[in-house]
mmCIF file of C-alpha atoms in Angstrom:
data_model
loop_
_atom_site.group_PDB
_atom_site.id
_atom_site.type_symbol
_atom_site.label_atom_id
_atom_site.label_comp_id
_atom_site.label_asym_id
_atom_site.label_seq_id
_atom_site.Cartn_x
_atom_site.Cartn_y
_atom_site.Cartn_z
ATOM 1 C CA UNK N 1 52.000 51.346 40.230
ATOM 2 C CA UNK N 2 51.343 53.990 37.534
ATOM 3 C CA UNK N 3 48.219 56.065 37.692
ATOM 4 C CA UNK N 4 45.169 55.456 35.277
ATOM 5 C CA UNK N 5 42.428 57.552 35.989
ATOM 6 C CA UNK N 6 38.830 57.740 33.487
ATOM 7 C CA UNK N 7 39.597 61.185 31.313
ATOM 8 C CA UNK N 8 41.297 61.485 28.626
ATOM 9 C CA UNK N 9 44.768 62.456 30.502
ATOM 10 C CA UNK N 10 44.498 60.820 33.209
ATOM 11 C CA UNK N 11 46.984 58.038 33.517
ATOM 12 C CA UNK N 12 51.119 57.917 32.948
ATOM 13 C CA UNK N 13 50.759 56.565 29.675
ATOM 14 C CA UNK N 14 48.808 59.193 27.895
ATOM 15 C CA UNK N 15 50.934 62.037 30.238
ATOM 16 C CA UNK N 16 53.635 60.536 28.338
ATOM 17 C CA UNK N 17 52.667 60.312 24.936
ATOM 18 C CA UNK N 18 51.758 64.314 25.093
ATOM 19 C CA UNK N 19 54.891 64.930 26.482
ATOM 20 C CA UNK N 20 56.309 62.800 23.034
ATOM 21 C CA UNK N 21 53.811 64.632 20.788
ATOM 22 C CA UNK N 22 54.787 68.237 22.490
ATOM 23 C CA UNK N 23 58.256 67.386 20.858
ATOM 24 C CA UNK N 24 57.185 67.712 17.639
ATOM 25 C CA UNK N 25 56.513 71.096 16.055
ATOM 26 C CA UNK N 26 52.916 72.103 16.119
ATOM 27 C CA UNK N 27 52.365 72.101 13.035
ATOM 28 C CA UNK N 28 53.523 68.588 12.715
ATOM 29 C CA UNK N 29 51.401 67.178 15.367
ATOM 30 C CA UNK N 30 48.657 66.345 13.034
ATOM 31 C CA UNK N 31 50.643 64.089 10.835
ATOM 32 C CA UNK N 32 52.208 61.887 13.653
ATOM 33 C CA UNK N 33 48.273 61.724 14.817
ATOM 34 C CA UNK N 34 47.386 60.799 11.001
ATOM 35 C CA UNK N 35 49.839 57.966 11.182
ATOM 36 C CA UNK N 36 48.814 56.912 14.781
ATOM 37 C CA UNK N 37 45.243 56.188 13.897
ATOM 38 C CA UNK N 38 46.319 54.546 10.047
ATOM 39 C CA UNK N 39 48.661 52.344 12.030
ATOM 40 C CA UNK N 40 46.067 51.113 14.867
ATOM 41 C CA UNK N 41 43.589 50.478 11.616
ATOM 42 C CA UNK N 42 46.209 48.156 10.033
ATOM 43 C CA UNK N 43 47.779 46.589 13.060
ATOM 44 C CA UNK N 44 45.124 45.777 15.118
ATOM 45 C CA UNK N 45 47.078 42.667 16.679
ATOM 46 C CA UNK N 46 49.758 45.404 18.062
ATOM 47 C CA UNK N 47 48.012 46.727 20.629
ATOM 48 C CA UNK N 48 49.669 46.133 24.211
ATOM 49 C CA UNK N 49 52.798 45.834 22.481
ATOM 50 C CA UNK N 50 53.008 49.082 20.134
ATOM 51 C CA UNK N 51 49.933 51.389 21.360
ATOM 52 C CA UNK N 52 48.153 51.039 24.251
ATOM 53 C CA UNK N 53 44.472 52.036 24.939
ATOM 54 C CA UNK N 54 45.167 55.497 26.961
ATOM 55 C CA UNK N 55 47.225 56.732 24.149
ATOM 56 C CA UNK N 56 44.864 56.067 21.984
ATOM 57 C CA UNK N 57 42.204 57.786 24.115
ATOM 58 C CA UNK N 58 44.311 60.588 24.244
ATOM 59 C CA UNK N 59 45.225 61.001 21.123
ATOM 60 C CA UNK N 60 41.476 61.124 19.977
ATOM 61 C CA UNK N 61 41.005 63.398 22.725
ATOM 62 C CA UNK N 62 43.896 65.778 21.145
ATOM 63 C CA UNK N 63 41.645 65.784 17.958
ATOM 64 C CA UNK N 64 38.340 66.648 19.865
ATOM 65 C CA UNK N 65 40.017 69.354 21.477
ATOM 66 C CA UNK N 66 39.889 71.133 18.046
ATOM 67 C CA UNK N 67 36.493 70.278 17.176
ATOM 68 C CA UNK N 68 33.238 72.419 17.855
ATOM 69 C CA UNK N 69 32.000 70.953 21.340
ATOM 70 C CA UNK N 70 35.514 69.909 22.494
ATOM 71 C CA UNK N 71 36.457 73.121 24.274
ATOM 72 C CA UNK N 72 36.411 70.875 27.264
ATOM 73 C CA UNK N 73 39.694 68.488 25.940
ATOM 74 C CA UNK N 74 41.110 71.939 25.072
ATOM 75 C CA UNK N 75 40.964 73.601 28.518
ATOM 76 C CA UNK N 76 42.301 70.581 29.874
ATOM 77 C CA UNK N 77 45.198 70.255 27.572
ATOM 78 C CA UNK N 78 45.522 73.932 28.565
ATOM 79 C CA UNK N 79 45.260 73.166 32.288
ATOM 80 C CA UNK N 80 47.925 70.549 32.491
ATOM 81 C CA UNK N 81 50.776 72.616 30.354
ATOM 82 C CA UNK N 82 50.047 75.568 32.562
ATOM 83 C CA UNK N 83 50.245 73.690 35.997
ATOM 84 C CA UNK N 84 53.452 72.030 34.336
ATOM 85 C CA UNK N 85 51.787 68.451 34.437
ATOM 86 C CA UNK N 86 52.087 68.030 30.965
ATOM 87 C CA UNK N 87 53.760 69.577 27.968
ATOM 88 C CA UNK N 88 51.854 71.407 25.978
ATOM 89 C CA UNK N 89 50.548 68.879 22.712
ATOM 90 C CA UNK N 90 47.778 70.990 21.155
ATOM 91 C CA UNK N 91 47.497 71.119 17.284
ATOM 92 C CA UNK N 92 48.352 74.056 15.689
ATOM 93 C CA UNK N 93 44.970 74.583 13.928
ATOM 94 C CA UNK N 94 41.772 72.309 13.675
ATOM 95 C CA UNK N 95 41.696 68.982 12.395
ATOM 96 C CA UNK N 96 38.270 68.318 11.152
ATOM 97 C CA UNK N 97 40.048 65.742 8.472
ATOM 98 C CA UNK N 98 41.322 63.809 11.626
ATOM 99 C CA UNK N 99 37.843 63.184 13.159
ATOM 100 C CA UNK N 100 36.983 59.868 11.184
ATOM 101 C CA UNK N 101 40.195 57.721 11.978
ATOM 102 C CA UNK N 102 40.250 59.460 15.551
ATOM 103 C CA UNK N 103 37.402 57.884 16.217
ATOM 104 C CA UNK N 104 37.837 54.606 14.799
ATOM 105 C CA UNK N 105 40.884 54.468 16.171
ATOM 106 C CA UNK N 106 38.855 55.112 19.518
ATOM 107 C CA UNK N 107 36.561 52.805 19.007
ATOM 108 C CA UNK N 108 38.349 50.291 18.844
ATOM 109 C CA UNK N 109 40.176 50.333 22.141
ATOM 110 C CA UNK N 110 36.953 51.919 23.754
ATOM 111 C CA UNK N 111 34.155 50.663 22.244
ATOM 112 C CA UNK N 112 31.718 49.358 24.351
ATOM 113 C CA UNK N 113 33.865 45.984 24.713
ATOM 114 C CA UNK N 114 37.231 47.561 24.395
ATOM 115 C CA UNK N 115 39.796 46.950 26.204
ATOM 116 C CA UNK N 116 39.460 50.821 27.728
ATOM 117 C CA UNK N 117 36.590 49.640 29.976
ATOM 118 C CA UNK N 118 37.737 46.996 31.526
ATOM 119 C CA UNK N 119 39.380 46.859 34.772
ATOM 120 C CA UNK N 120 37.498 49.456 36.562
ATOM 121 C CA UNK N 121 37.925 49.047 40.221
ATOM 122 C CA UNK N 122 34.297 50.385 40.863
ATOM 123 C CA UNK N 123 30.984 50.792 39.356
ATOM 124 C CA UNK N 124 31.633 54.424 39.532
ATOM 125 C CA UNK N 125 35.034 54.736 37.771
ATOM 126 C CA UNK N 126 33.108 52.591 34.481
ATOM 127 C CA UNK N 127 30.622 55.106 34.408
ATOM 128 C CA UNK N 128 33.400 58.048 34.164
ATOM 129 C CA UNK N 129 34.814 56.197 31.798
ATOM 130 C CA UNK N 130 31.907 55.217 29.763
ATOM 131 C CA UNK N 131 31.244 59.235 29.850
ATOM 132 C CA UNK N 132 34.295 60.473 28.720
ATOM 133 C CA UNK N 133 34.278 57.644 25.283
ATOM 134 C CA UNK N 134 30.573 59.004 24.818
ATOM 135 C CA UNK N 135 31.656 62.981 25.102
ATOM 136 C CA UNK N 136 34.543 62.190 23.177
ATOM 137 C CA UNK N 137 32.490 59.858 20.686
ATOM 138 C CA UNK N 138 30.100 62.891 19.938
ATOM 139 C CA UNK N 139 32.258 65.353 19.466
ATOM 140 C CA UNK N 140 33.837 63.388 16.676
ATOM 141 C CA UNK N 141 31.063 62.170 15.305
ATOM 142 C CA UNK N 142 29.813 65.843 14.723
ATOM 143 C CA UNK N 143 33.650 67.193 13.454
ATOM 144 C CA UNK N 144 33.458 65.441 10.480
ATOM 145 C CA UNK N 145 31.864 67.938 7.891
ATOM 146 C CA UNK N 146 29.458 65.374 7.041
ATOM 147 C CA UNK N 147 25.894 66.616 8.528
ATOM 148 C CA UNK N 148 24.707 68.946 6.529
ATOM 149 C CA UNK N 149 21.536 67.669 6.179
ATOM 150 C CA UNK N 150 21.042 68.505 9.843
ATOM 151 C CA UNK N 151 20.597 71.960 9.157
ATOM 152 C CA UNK N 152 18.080 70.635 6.697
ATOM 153 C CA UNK N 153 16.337 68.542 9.648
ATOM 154 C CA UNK N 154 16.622 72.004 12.083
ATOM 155 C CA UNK N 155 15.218 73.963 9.441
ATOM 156 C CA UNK N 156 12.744 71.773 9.188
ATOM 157 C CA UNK N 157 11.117 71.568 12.759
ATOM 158 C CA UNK N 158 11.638 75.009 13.338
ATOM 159 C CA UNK N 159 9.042 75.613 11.041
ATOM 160 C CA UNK N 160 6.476 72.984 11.868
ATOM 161 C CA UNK N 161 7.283 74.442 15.518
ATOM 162 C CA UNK N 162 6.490 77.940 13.986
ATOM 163 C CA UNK N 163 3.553 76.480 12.700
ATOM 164 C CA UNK N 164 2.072 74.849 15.193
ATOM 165 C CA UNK N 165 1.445 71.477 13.726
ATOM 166 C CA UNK N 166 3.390 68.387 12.625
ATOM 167 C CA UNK N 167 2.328 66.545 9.016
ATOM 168 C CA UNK N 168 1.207 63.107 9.448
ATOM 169 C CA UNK N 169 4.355 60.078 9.189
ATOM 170 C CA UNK N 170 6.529 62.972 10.166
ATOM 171 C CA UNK N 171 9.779 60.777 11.869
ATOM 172 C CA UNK N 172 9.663 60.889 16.104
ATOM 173 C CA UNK N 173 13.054 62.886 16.351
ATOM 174 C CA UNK N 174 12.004 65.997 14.409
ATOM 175 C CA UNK N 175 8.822 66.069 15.873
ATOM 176 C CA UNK N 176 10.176 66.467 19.483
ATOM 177 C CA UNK N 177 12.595 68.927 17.533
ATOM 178 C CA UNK N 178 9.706 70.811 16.167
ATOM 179 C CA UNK N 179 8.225 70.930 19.809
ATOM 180 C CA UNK N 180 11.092 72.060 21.597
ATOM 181 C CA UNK N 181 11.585 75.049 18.965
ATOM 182 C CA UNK N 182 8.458 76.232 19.168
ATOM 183 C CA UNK N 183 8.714 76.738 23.191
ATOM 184 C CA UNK N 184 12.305 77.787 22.689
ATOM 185 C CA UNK N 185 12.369 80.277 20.141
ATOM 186 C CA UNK N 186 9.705 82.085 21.843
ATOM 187 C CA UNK N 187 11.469 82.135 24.556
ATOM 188 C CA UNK N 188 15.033 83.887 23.097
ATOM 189 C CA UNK N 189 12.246 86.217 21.003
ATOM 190 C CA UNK N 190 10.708 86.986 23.536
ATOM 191 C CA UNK N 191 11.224 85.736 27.127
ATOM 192 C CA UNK N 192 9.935 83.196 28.965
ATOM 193 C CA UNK N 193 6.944 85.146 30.510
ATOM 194 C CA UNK N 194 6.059 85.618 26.600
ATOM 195 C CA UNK N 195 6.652 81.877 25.567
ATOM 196 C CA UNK N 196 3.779 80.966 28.619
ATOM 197 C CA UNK N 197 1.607 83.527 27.190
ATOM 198 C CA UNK N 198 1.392 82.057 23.870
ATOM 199 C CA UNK N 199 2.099 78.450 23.885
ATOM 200 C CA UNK N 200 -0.649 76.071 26.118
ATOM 201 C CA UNK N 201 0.485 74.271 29.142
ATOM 202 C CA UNK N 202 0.180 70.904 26.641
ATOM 203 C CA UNK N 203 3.207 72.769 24.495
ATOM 204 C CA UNK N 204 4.958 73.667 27.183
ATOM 205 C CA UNK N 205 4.985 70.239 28.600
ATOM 206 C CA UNK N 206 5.835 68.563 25.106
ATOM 207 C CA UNK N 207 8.400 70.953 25.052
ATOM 208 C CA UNK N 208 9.628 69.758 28.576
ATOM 209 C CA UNK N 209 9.574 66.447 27.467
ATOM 210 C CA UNK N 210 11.748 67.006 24.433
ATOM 211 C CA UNK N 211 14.295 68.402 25.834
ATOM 212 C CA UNK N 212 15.130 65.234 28.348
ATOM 213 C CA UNK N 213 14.464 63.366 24.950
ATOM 214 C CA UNK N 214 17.326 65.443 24.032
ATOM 215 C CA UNK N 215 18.941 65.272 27.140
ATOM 216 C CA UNK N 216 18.971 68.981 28.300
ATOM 217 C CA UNK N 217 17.680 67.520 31.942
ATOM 218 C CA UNK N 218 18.461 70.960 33.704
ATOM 219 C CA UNK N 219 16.996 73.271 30.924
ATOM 220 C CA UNK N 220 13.600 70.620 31.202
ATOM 221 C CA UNK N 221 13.826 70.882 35.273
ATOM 222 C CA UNK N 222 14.156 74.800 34.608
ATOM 223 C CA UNK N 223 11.314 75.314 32.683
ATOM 224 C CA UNK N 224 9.062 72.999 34.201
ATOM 225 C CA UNK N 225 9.412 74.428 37.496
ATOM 226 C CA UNK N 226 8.616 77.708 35.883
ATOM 227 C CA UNK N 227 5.270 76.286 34.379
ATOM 228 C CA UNK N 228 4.481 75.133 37.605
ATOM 229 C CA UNK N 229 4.875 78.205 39.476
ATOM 230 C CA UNK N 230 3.126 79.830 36.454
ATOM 231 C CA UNK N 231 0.107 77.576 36.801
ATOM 232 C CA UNK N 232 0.026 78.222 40.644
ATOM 233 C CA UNK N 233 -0.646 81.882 40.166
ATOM 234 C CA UNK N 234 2.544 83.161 40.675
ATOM 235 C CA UNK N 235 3.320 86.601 39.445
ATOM 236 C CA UNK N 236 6.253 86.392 36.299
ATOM 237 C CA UNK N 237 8.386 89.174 38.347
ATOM 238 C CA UNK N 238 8.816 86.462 41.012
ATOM 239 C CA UNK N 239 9.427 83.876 38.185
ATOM 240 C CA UNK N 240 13.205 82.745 37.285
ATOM 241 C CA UNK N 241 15.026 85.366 35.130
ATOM 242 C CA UNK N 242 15.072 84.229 31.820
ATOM 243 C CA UNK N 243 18.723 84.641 31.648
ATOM 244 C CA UNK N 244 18.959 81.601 33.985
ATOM 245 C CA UNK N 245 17.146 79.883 31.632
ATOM 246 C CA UNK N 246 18.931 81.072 28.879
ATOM 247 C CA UNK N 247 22.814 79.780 30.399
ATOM 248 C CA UNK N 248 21.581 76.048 30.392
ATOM 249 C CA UNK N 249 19.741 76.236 26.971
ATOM 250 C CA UNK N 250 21.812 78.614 24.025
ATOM 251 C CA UNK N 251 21.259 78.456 20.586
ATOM 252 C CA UNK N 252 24.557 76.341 20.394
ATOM 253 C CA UNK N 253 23.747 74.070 23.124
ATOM 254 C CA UNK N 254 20.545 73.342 21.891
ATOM 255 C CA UNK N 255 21.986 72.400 18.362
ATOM 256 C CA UNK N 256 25.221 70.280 19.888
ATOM 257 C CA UNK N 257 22.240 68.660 21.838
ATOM 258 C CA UNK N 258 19.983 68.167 18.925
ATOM 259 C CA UNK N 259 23.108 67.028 16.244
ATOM 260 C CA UNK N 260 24.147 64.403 19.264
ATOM 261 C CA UNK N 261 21.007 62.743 19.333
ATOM 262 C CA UNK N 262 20.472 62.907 15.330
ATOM 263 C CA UNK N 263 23.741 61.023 15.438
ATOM 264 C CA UNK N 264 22.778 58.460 17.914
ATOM 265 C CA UNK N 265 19.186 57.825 16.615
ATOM 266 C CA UNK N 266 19.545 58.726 13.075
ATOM 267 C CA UNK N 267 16.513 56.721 12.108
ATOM 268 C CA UNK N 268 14.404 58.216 14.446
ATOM 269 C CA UNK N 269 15.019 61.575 12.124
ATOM 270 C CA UNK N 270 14.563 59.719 8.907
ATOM 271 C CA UNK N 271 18.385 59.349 8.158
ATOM 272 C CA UNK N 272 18.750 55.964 7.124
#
């Protein structure tokens, strides 16, 4: 029985099909991807008899590894060719033009009633799987060149957050943006012990609750055990360092975070 685990590289099938791709010259790699994904748009009706749904996985997951966010699908790439696994299949050079039919081409063997998910021998295995589509999923969605108005949106709530006050109508998602930022960039201006001093407990807490809206769970459980402990007298030397704070919450993070949700939600920050 051949192995088919819930990454990206984690059965015989997509082992093999980097092992084919590694025999192509890496600067080639990105063609024979191009034609992968154009052929799985046109010949749906082929799959289990041309492509399978690891391949496809893993050929998406090639892409990601390219993309900002997907340093993860890189390092594992990595991993396997160094512990001689797998050959070595990574592209040459970025392939932001790839990110659109990658992920249609994921879609449609992983969507959420793709063939990908079903199977699972447990409920935990689904939800590995289930993670690795959605990781893969955003990164793709975000490699495409096509959100600039994000930085618009960012821009934006950083300086309602600045100011203190959000206009009337203004959409949900910016307005938990514009709380967030104005905790956060107090806090990389100034510290942590300097964002307490100048925002209420009310703004800290909004800001809590933004980031789980955002899904930075550890960076919300940081900072509202440091309110807490603030609140309970507690002197800020004995306080958290703020570079604790700062390794689950970086500008980068914060935006991958922000740019994830946009995608998901987009109404919720006015992009219809």
């Amino acid at each position: 029985m051949g192995t088919f685990g819930t990454g990206p590289f984690s059965s015989d099938g997509a082992m093999d099909f980097l092992d084919k791709l590694a025999g192509r010259p890496a600067e080639r790699r990105a063609s024979a991807l191009a034609r992968m994904f154009l052929f799985v748009k046109d010949k749906p009706e082929l799959l289990w008899r041309e492509f399978f749904p690891d391949e496809v996985v893993a050929a998406a997951a090639i892409v990601a590894a390219t993309l900002p966010g997907g340093q993860k699908f890189d390092e594992q790439l990595m991993a396997l060719a160094e512990d001689g696994l797998a050959s070595d299949a990574r592209l040459a050079t970025s392939a932001p033009d790839l990110a659109n039919s990658a992920l249609e081409a994921l879609l449609f063997v992983a969507g959420p009633q793709g063939p990908w998910h079903q199977g699972w021998t447990s409920d935990t295995d689904a939800a590995e799987a289930r993670d690795t589509i959605a990781a893969l999923s955003q990164v793709l969605n975000l490699g495409d060149g096509g959100l600039d108005d994000l930085d618009t949106i960012w821009n934006e709530a950083s300086d309602y957050g600045a100011d203190g006050e959000v206009p009337d109508g203004t959409p949900p998602g910016i307005e938990q943006l514009a709380s967030l930022l104005r905790v956060y960039n107090c806090a990389m201006g100034g510290g942590l012990g300097f964002a307490l001093e100048v925002n209420e407990p009310l703004r800290v807490s909004n800001a809590i609750n933004a980031m789980r809206y955002f899904g930075l769970t550890e960076a919300a459980g940081f900072l509202k055990d440091v309110l807490e402990r603030s609140l309970n007298g507690e002197s800020p030397d004995s306080l958290p360092p703020d570079g604790d704070f700062y390794d689950l919450a970086d500008d980068e993070t914060v935006k991958r975070a922000f740019k994830a949700k946009a995608t998901e939600a987009p109404s919720a920050f006015g992009r219809e």
